[in-house]
């Protein structure tokens, strides 16, 4: 049996080989795409990550394929209808880094509230004065958590540990969670924006949450608040964000995710290939403006990237493949229309 592992972290290879001693483990460092698929056409099992594009065309390359273990929670990079038509089962990793992402949100919050980057840049130049480096305490401030699912609840916990007054907004409030952790839900997003000194977003990206923070409601944000987004870039309208920073409505932003971040990462390639229509060039330009600003900290979609979270991903992926091979798949993602 051949198991092909695409977009592989160097350290994972050994773990796959140890778990599947009888199998041929074929490792391809690049994402699975039309151009790379031929490298492992014999595979019965594929493991991929989020940059792979498991389209109908790509799936045609694998006549023996029976199972795909994506090492991510999301599976919008896989054509599930085509998988179902071909009898290919798909499993995901439902959870691996809830605390990791919430901890990263707080890394961004603290970096902004204590001007860590400005301080660091100054001492790097052997300057030790404190002009312009005054920050603010988190103790006693109001933290607004948007989305109290797996990650959001860790953000609530960490906020409580800092002595913050925690408010939350969720499309489906969880009264038992609020009672257990000691925070309150507000009835509308506007109410949360108006009351919070620090806003952290942990809602999913869906058609209904596109530009959840937008030109209309960003005006309601409490003056001088900071906004942190570790969820998905398009939850925040980039134009509204730049405007609110310019107006001083927001005093800063911490972003692990950007709208059109994929296009930003591949800018040099895009220049030679041409911009696909659905990528918004204005948003890419605004991302450049955000990157250049001193009051904005951007990290490269790195919130999940801890040793522990990555190990949880590999462990669950191996368990998913073992369960499938034993005839009892776990973490199988629903077939469209089922
Ligand atoms: P989850 O599904 O457990 O929780 C999401 C919560 O958001 C739910 O409670 C849901 O009811 C709520 N919600 C849905 N629509 C809402 C709306 N319109 N307004 C407010 N709340 C709403 O998801 P999770 O595991 O906590 O992940 C949250 C997001 O974090 C994911 O969408 C994912 O995109 C992102 N994420 C980012 C990274 C990273 O590395 N930056 C890693 C993992 C996940």
Short mmCIF file of C-alpha atoms and ligand atoms in Angstrom, two decimals:
data_model
loop_
_atom_site.label_atom_id
_atom_site.label_comp_id
_atom_site.label_asym_id
_atom_site.label_seq_id
_atom_site.Cartn_x
_atom_site.Cartn_y
_atom_site.Cartn_z
CA UNK A 1 0.00 0.00 0.00
CA UNK A 2 1.21 3.53 -0.79
CA UNK A 3 0.43 6.46 1.49
CA UNK A 4 1.33 9.80 -0.12
CA UNK A 5 1.88 12.70 2.24
CA UNK A 6 1.79 16.14 0.58
CA UNK A 7 2.84 19.49 2.12
CA UNK A 8 4.85 17.53 4.63
CA UNK A 9 6.74 18.93 7.61
CA UNK A 10 10.15 17.23 7.56
CA UNK A 11 9.70 15.77 11.06
CA UNK A 12 6.47 13.94 10.24
CA UNK A 13 7.88 11.43 7.77
CA UNK A 14 9.40 9.20 10.45
CA UNK A 15 6.19 9.17 12.45
CA UNK A 16 4.17 8.01 9.44
CA UNK A 17 6.77 5.33 8.63
CA UNK A 18 6.75 4.09 12.23
CA UNK A 19 2.93 3.92 12.30
CA UNK A 20 2.63 2.13 8.92
CA UNK A 21 5.66 -0.17 8.72
CA UNK A 22 4.28 -2.25 5.84
CA UNK A 23 3.33 0.74 3.70
CA UNK A 24 5.37 2.75 1.23
CA UNK A 25 5.36 6.33 2.53
CA UNK A 26 5.81 8.77 -0.29
CA UNK A 27 6.56 12.29 0.84
CA UNK A 28 6.00 15.30 -1.41
CA UNK A 29 6.97 18.64 0.18
CA UNK A 30 4.77 20.68 -2.19
CA UNK A 31 0.99 21.00 -1.91
CA UNK A 32 -1.07 18.54 -3.96
CA UNK A 33 -2.04 20.26 -7.23
CA UNK A 34 -2.34 19.30 -10.86
CA UNK A 35 1.41 19.88 -11.36
CA UNK A 36 2.49 17.76 -8.35
CA UNK A 37 -0.13 14.99 -8.39
CA UNK A 38 1.80 12.76 -10.81
CA UNK A 39 4.55 12.27 -8.21
CA UNK A 40 2.34 9.83 -6.25
CA UNK A 41 -0.24 8.54 -8.73
CA UNK A 42 -0.12 5.06 -7.19
CA UNK A 43 -1.37 6.18 -3.79
CA UNK A 44 -4.32 4.50 -2.08
CA UNK A 45 -4.20 6.94 0.83
CA UNK A 46 -3.42 10.65 0.62
CA UNK A 47 -2.65 13.08 3.39
CA UNK A 48 -2.83 16.78 2.53
CA UNK A 49 -2.89 20.20 4.20
CA UNK A 50 -4.70 23.42 3.36
CA UNK A 51 -2.67 24.63 0.37
CA UNK A 52 -3.46 21.45 -1.56
CA UNK A 53 -6.21 21.75 -4.17
CA UNK A 54 -7.92 18.38 -4.28
CA UNK A 55 -10.11 19.10 -7.30
CA UNK A 56 -11.98 16.79 -9.65
CA UNK A 57 -9.07 16.99 -12.12
CA UNK A 58 -6.48 16.22 -9.45
CA UNK A 59 -8.51 13.26 -8.16
CA UNK A 60 -8.45 11.70 -11.66
CA UNK A 61 -4.69 11.22 -11.22
CA UNK A 62 -5.25 8.67 -8.42
CA UNK A 63 -7.13 5.63 -9.81
CA UNK A 64 -6.41 3.52 -6.68
CA UNK A 65 -7.33 6.21 -4.14
CA UNK A 66 -9.61 5.10 -1.24
CA UNK A 67 -8.97 7.59 1.55
CA UNK A 68 -7.88 11.19 2.16
CA UNK A 69 -6.73 12.31 5.60
CA UNK A 70 -6.55 16.09 5.61
CA UNK A 71 -4.34 17.37 8.40
CA UNK A 72 -6.62 20.39 8.87
CA UNK A 73 -9.99 21.08 10.45
CA UNK A 74 -11.39 22.73 7.31
CA UNK A 75 -11.92 20.74 4.13
CA UNK A 76 -12.96 23.38 1.61
CA UNK A 77 -9.81 22.52 -0.39
CA UNK A 78 -11.24 19.07 -1.22
CA UNK A 79 -13.96 18.35 -3.81
CA UNK A 80 -16.14 16.22 -1.53
CA UNK A 81 -18.80 15.54 -4.16
CA UNK A 82 -16.16 14.08 -6.48
CA UNK A 83 -14.70 12.06 -3.59
CA UNK A 84 -18.16 10.64 -2.84
CA UNK A 85 -18.67 9.80 -6.52
CA UNK A 86 -15.35 7.92 -6.50
CA UNK A 87 -16.05 6.18 -3.17
CA UNK A 88 -13.17 8.05 -1.49
CA UNK A 89 -13.66 8.65 2.24
CA UNK A 90 -12.31 11.92 3.71
CA UNK A 91 -11.38 12.49 7.37
CA UNK A 92 -10.24 15.69 9.08
CA UNK A 93 -8.67 16.78 12.38
CA UNK A 94 -11.63 18.31 14.22
CA UNK A 95 -9.53 19.96 16.91
CA UNK A 96 -5.84 20.45 17.63
CA UNK A 97 -4.98 23.98 18.57
CA UNK A 98 -7.78 25.70 20.48
CA UNK A 99 -5.54 26.91 23.28
CA UNK A 100 -2.70 27.56 20.82
CA UNK A 101 -4.77 30.02 18.76
CA UNK A 102 -6.19 31.75 21.87
CA UNK A 103 -2.67 32.08 23.31
CA UNK A 104 -1.52 33.67 20.04
CA UNK A 105 -4.43 36.13 20.19
CA UNK A 106 -3.13 37.17 23.62
CA UNK A 107 0.43 37.40 22.30
CA UNK A 108 -0.91 39.97 19.82
CA UNK A 109 -3.00 41.74 22.48
CA UNK A 110 0.00 42.07 24.84
CA UNK A 111 2.35 43.09 22.03
CA UNK A 112 -0.07 45.95 21.24
CA UNK A 113 -1.01 46.91 24.81
CA UNK A 114 2.65 47.07 25.91
CA UNK A 115 4.15 48.34 22.63
CA UNK A 116 6.51 45.39 22.62
CA UNK A 117 7.68 45.82 19.02
CA UNK A 118 8.37 49.55 19.33
CA UNK A 119 10.27 48.84 22.59
CA UNK A 120 12.28 46.04 21.03
CA UNK A 121 13.18 48.08 17.95
CA UNK A 122 14.39 50.88 20.20
CA UNK A 123 16.67 48.77 22.39
CA UNK A 124 18.00 47.00 19.29
CA UNK A 125 19.36 50.45 18.34
CA UNK A 126 20.84 50.80 21.87
CA UNK A 127 18.32 53.50 22.79
CA UNK A 128 16.81 53.14 26.23
CA UNK A 129 14.42 56.08 26.67
CA UNK A 130 10.72 55.36 27.19
CA UNK A 131 9.22 58.23 25.15
CA UNK A 132 6.07 57.07 23.40
CA UNK A 133 6.21 53.58 24.89
CA UNK A 134 3.46 53.94 27.48
CA UNK A 135 1.04 51.02 27.29
CA UNK A 136 -2.13 50.12 29.13
CA UNK A 137 -3.16 47.49 31.70
CA UNK A 138 -5.44 44.61 30.81
CA UNK A 139 -6.61 44.30 34.44
CA UNK A 140 -10.06 45.87 34.70
CA UNK A 141 -10.45 46.39 30.94
CA UNK A 142 -13.33 44.90 28.95
CA UNK A 143 -12.51 42.03 26.61
CA UNK A 144 -15.06 41.38 23.85
CA UNK A 145 -14.92 37.84 22.47
CA UNK A 146 -16.73 37.27 19.16
CA UNK A 147 -17.52 33.56 18.96
CA UNK A 148 -17.27 31.37 22.05
CA UNK A 149 -16.60 28.02 20.36
CA UNK A 150 -13.52 25.87 20.90
CA UNK A 151 -11.00 28.72 20.55
CA UNK A 152 -13.15 31.58 21.87
CA UNK A 153 -13.70 29.85 25.20
CA UNK A 154 -9.93 29.68 25.76
CA UNK A 155 -9.74 33.40 24.99
CA UNK A 156 -12.46 33.96 27.62
CA UNK A 157 -10.49 31.92 30.17
CA UNK A 158 -7.23 33.78 29.51
CA UNK A 159 -9.03 37.14 29.67
CA UNK A 160 -10.55 36.20 33.04
CA UNK A 161 -7.10 35.19 34.30
CA UNK A 162 -5.86 38.72 33.46
CA UNK A 163 -8.68 40.18 35.55
CA UNK A 164 -10.52 41.48 32.50
CA UNK A 165 -14.26 41.97 32.42
CA UNK A 166 -15.27 39.53 29.68
CA UNK A 167 -18.22 40.06 27.33
CA UNK A 168 -19.06 37.77 24.44
CA UNK A 169 -21.21 37.72 21.36
CA UNK A 170 -22.13 34.46 19.67
CA UNK A 171 -24.80 33.54 17.13
CA UNK A 172 -25.64 30.67 19.50
CA UNK A 173 -24.89 31.78 23.06
CA UNK A 174 -23.95 29.00 25.49
CA UNK A 175 -25.52 29.92 28.83
CA UNK A 176 -23.89 26.99 30.66
CA UNK A 177 -20.43 28.14 29.47
CA UNK A 178 -21.12 31.72 30.58
CA UNK A 179 -22.14 30.46 34.01
CA UNK A 180 -19.10 28.17 34.30
CA UNK A 181 -16.50 30.75 33.16
CA UNK A 182 -18.17 33.84 34.65
CA UNK A 183 -18.70 36.03 31.59
CA UNK A 184 -21.78 37.64 30.03
CA UNK A 185 -23.22 37.52 26.54
CA UNK A 186 -24.43 40.70 24.91
CA UNK A 187 -27.41 40.50 22.56
CA UNK A 188 -25.81 42.17 19.54
CA UNK A 189 -22.38 42.52 17.96
CA UNK A 190 -22.84 46.31 18.04
CA UNK A 191 -23.22 46.18 21.83
CA UNK A 192 -19.99 44.21 22.13
CA UNK A 193 -18.10 46.62 19.84
CA UNK A 194 -19.33 49.64 21.82
CA UNK A 195 -18.33 48.22 25.20
CA UNK A 196 -14.98 46.49 24.58
CA UNK A 197 -11.45 47.85 25.03
CA UNK A 198 -10.06 44.76 23.34
CA UNK A 199 -12.00 42.84 20.68
CA UNK A 200 -10.89 39.35 19.65
CA UNK A 201 -12.56 37.45 16.80
CA UNK A 202 -13.06 33.66 16.94
CA UNK A 203 -16.07 33.14 14.65
CA UNK A 204 -15.97 30.93 11.54
CA UNK A 205 -15.83 32.36 8.03
CA UNK A 206 -19.14 31.65 6.28
CA UNK A 207 -21.10 33.53 3.61
CA UNK A 208 -23.11 34.94 6.53
CA UNK A 209 -19.99 36.15 8.40
CA UNK A 210 -18.27 37.78 5.39
CA UNK A 211 -17.23 41.26 6.61
CA UNK A 212 -18.77 40.65 10.02
CA UNK A 213 -16.81 43.79 10.98
CA UNK A 214 -17.62 46.33 8.30
CA UNK A 215 -17.88 50.03 7.49
CA UNK A 216 -21.26 50.31 9.27
CA UNK A 217 -20.48 48.65 12.58
CA UNK A 218 -16.80 49.65 12.93
CA UNK A 219 -18.12 53.17 13.68
CA UNK A 220 -19.68 51.71 16.83
CA UNK A 221 -16.33 50.51 18.23
CA UNK A 222 -15.33 52.15 21.53
CA UNK A 223 -12.79 54.88 20.75
CA UNK A 224 -9.23 53.67 21.31
CA UNK A 225 -10.02 49.93 21.32
CA UNK A 226 -7.75 47.31 19.79
CA UNK A 227 -8.94 44.64 17.39
CA UNK A 228 -7.39 41.20 17.08
CA UNK A 229 -8.28 38.71 14.35
CA UNK A 230 -6.89 35.18 14.43
CA UNK A 231 -9.94 33.59 12.74
CA UNK A 232 -10.20 34.38 9.00
CA UNK A 233 -9.22 37.55 7.15
CA UNK A 234 -12.48 38.16 5.34
CA UNK A 235 -14.40 38.40 8.64
CA UNK A 236 -13.09 41.98 8.68
CA UNK A 237 -13.53 44.42 5.79
CA UNK A 238 -9.96 45.60 5.24
CA UNK A 239 -11.13 49.00 3.95
CA UNK A 240 -13.13 49.55 7.16
CA UNK A 241 -10.16 48.50 9.29
CA UNK A 242 -7.77 50.95 7.59
CA UNK A 243 -10.40 53.69 7.93
CA UNK A 244 -10.97 53.02 11.66
CA UNK A 245 -7.20 53.11 12.33
CA UNK A 246 -6.89 56.39 10.38
CA UNK A 247 -9.77 57.88 12.40
CA UNK A 248 -8.26 56.79 15.74
CA UNK A 249 -11.37 54.71 16.46
CA UNK A 250 -9.02 51.76 16.75
CA UNK A 251 -5.66 52.44 18.40
CA UNK A 252 -4.22 49.24 17.00
CA UNK A 253 -4.83 45.90 15.36
CA UNK A 254 -3.25 42.46 15.68
CA UNK A 255 -3.86 40.21 12.69
CA UNK A 256 -2.83 36.62 12.13
CA UNK A 257 -5.07 36.47 9.08
CA UNK A 258 -5.69 38.89 6.21
CA UNK A 259 -8.26 39.14 3.47
CA UNK A 260 -6.72 37.77 0.27
CA UNK A 261 -3.72 36.58 2.27
CA UNK A 262 -3.12 33.77 -0.26
CA UNK A 263 -2.63 36.34 -3.02
CA UNK A 264 -0.33 38.35 -0.76
CA UNK A 265 1.90 35.32 -0.10
CA UNK A 266 2.16 34.59 -3.82
CA UNK A 267 2.52 38.19 -5.00
CA UNK A 268 5.69 37.68 -7.03
CA UNK A 269 4.11 34.71 -8.84
CA UNK A 270 0.90 36.68 -9.39
CA UNK A 271 2.84 39.43 -11.10
CA UNK A 272 3.96 37.02 -13.79
CA UNK A 273 0.76 34.91 -13.87
CA UNK A 274 -1.78 37.75 -13.77
CA UNK A 275 -4.40 38.43 -11.10
CA UNK A 276 -7.38 36.07 -11.11
CA UNK A 277 -10.62 38.04 -11.24
CA UNK A 278 -11.86 37.05 -7.80
CA UNK A 279 -8.83 38.48 -6.04
CA UNK A 280 -9.39 42.00 -4.98
CA UNK A 281 -6.36 44.10 -5.89
CA UNK A 282 -7.57 46.99 -3.70
CA UNK A 283 -7.55 44.65 -0.69
CA UNK A 284 -4.01 43.53 -1.47
CA UNK A 285 -2.91 47.18 -1.62
CA UNK A 286 -4.67 47.90 1.68
CA UNK A 287 -2.82 44.92 3.19
CA UNK A 288 0.42 46.69 2.22
CA UNK A 289 -0.82 49.78 4.05
CA UNK A 290 -1.58 47.67 7.14
CA UNK A 291 1.85 46.01 7.03
CA UNK A 292 3.57 49.41 6.93
CA UNK A 293 1.67 50.82 9.93
CA UNK A 294 3.31 50.97 13.38
CA UNK A 295 -0.03 50.39 15.13
CA UNK A 296 -0.67 47.08 13.33
CA UNK A 297 1.04 43.77 14.03
CA UNK A 298 0.69 41.03 11.45
CA UNK A 299 1.74 37.40 11.80
CA UNK A 300 1.65 34.93 8.88
CA UNK A 301 -1.36 32.72 9.80
CA UNK A 302 0.83 31.24 12.47
CA UNK A 303 -1.51 31.02 15.48
CA UNK A 304 -1.82 27.23 15.32
CA UNK A 305 1.90 26.70 14.80
CA UNK A 306 3.13 25.23 18.09
CA UNK A 307 5.01 21.99 18.69
CA UNK A 308 2.09 20.61 20.68
CA UNK A 309 -0.62 21.55 18.19
CA UNK A 310 1.35 20.09 15.26
CA UNK A 311 1.90 16.85 17.18
CA UNK A 312 -1.85 16.65 17.85
CA UNK A 313 -2.42 17.03 14.09
CA UNK A 314 -0.03 14.18 13.24
CA UNK A 315 -1.43 11.92 15.99
CA UNK A 316 -5.03 12.40 14.85
CA UNK A 317 -4.10 11.96 11.16
CA UNK A 318 -2.36 8.66 11.90
CA UNK A 319 -5.36 7.52 13.99
CA UNK A 320 -7.68 8.50 11.10
CA UNK A 321 -5.70 6.41 8.60
CA UNK A 322 -5.44 3.46 10.99
CA UNK A 323 -9.19 3.54 11.67
CA UNK A 324 -9.97 3.64 7.95
CA UNK A 325 -7.65 0.74 7.21
CA UNK A 326 -9.29 -1.21 10.07
CA UNK A 327 -12.67 -0.67 8.37
CA UNK A 328 -14.10 1.76 10.95
CA UNK A 329 -13.36 5.35 9.81
CA UNK A 330 -13.33 8.08 12.44
CA UNK A 331 -13.60 11.86 11.94
CA UNK A 332 -15.11 11.27 8.49
CA UNK A 333 -16.43 14.53 7.05
CA UNK A 334 -20.03 14.53 5.86
CA UNK A 335 -20.70 13.78 2.20
CA UNK A 336 -22.40 16.76 0.51
CA UNK A 337 -26.16 16.35 0.46
CA UNK A 338 -26.04 13.46 2.97
P1 LIG B 1 -15.97 26.75 16.53
O1 LIG B 1 -16.85 26.28 15.43
O2 LIG B 1 -15.68 25.83 17.66
O3 LIG B 1 -16.57 28.09 17.17
C1 LIG B 1 -17.07 29.15 16.41
C2 LIG B 1 -18.08 29.90 17.23
O4 LIG B 1 -18.49 31.04 16.49
C3 LIG B 1 -19.34 29.09 17.54
O5 LIG B 1 -19.65 29.18 18.91
C4 LIG B 1 -20.41 29.75 16.67
O6 LIG B 1 -21.71 29.68 17.23
C5 LIG B 1 -19.89 31.17 16.63
N1 LIG B 1 -20.45 31.94 15.52
C6 LIG B 1 -20.92 31.53 14.32
N2 LIG B 1 -21.37 32.57 13.61
C7 LIG B 1 -21.21 33.67 14.38
C8 LIG B 1 -21.50 35.05 14.20
N3 LIG B 1 -22.07 35.50 13.09
N4 LIG B 1 -21.18 35.88 15.21
C9 LIG B 1 -20.62 35.44 16.35
N5 LIG B 1 -20.32 34.14 16.58
C10 LIG B 1 -20.61 33.27 15.60
O7 LIG B 1 -14.63 27.25 15.82
P2 LIG B 1 -13.19 27.36 16.48
O8 LIG B 1 -12.53 26.01 16.45
O9 LIG B 1 -13.29 28.07 17.78
O10 LIG B 1 -12.44 28.26 15.40
C11 LIG B 1 -12.80 29.63 15.18
C12 LIG B 1 -12.09 30.11 13.94
O11 LIG B 1 -10.68 30.15 14.16
C13 LIG B 1 -12.27 29.14 12.78
O12 LIG B 1 -13.26 29.62 11.92
C14 LIG B 1 -10.97 29.11 12.05
O13 LIG B 1 -11.12 29.72 10.81
C15 LIG B 1 -10.03 29.93 12.92
N6 LIG B 1 -8.75 29.25 13.12
C16 LIG B 1 -7.60 29.95 12.91
C17 LIG B 1 -6.37 29.35 13.11
C18 LIG B 1 -5.08 30.12 12.90
O14 LIG B 1 -4.02 29.50 12.86
N7 LIG B 1 -5.12 31.43 12.79
C19 LIG B 1 -6.30 28.01 13.50
C20 LIG B 1 -7.49 27.32 13.72
C21 LIG B 1 -8.72 27.94 13.53
#
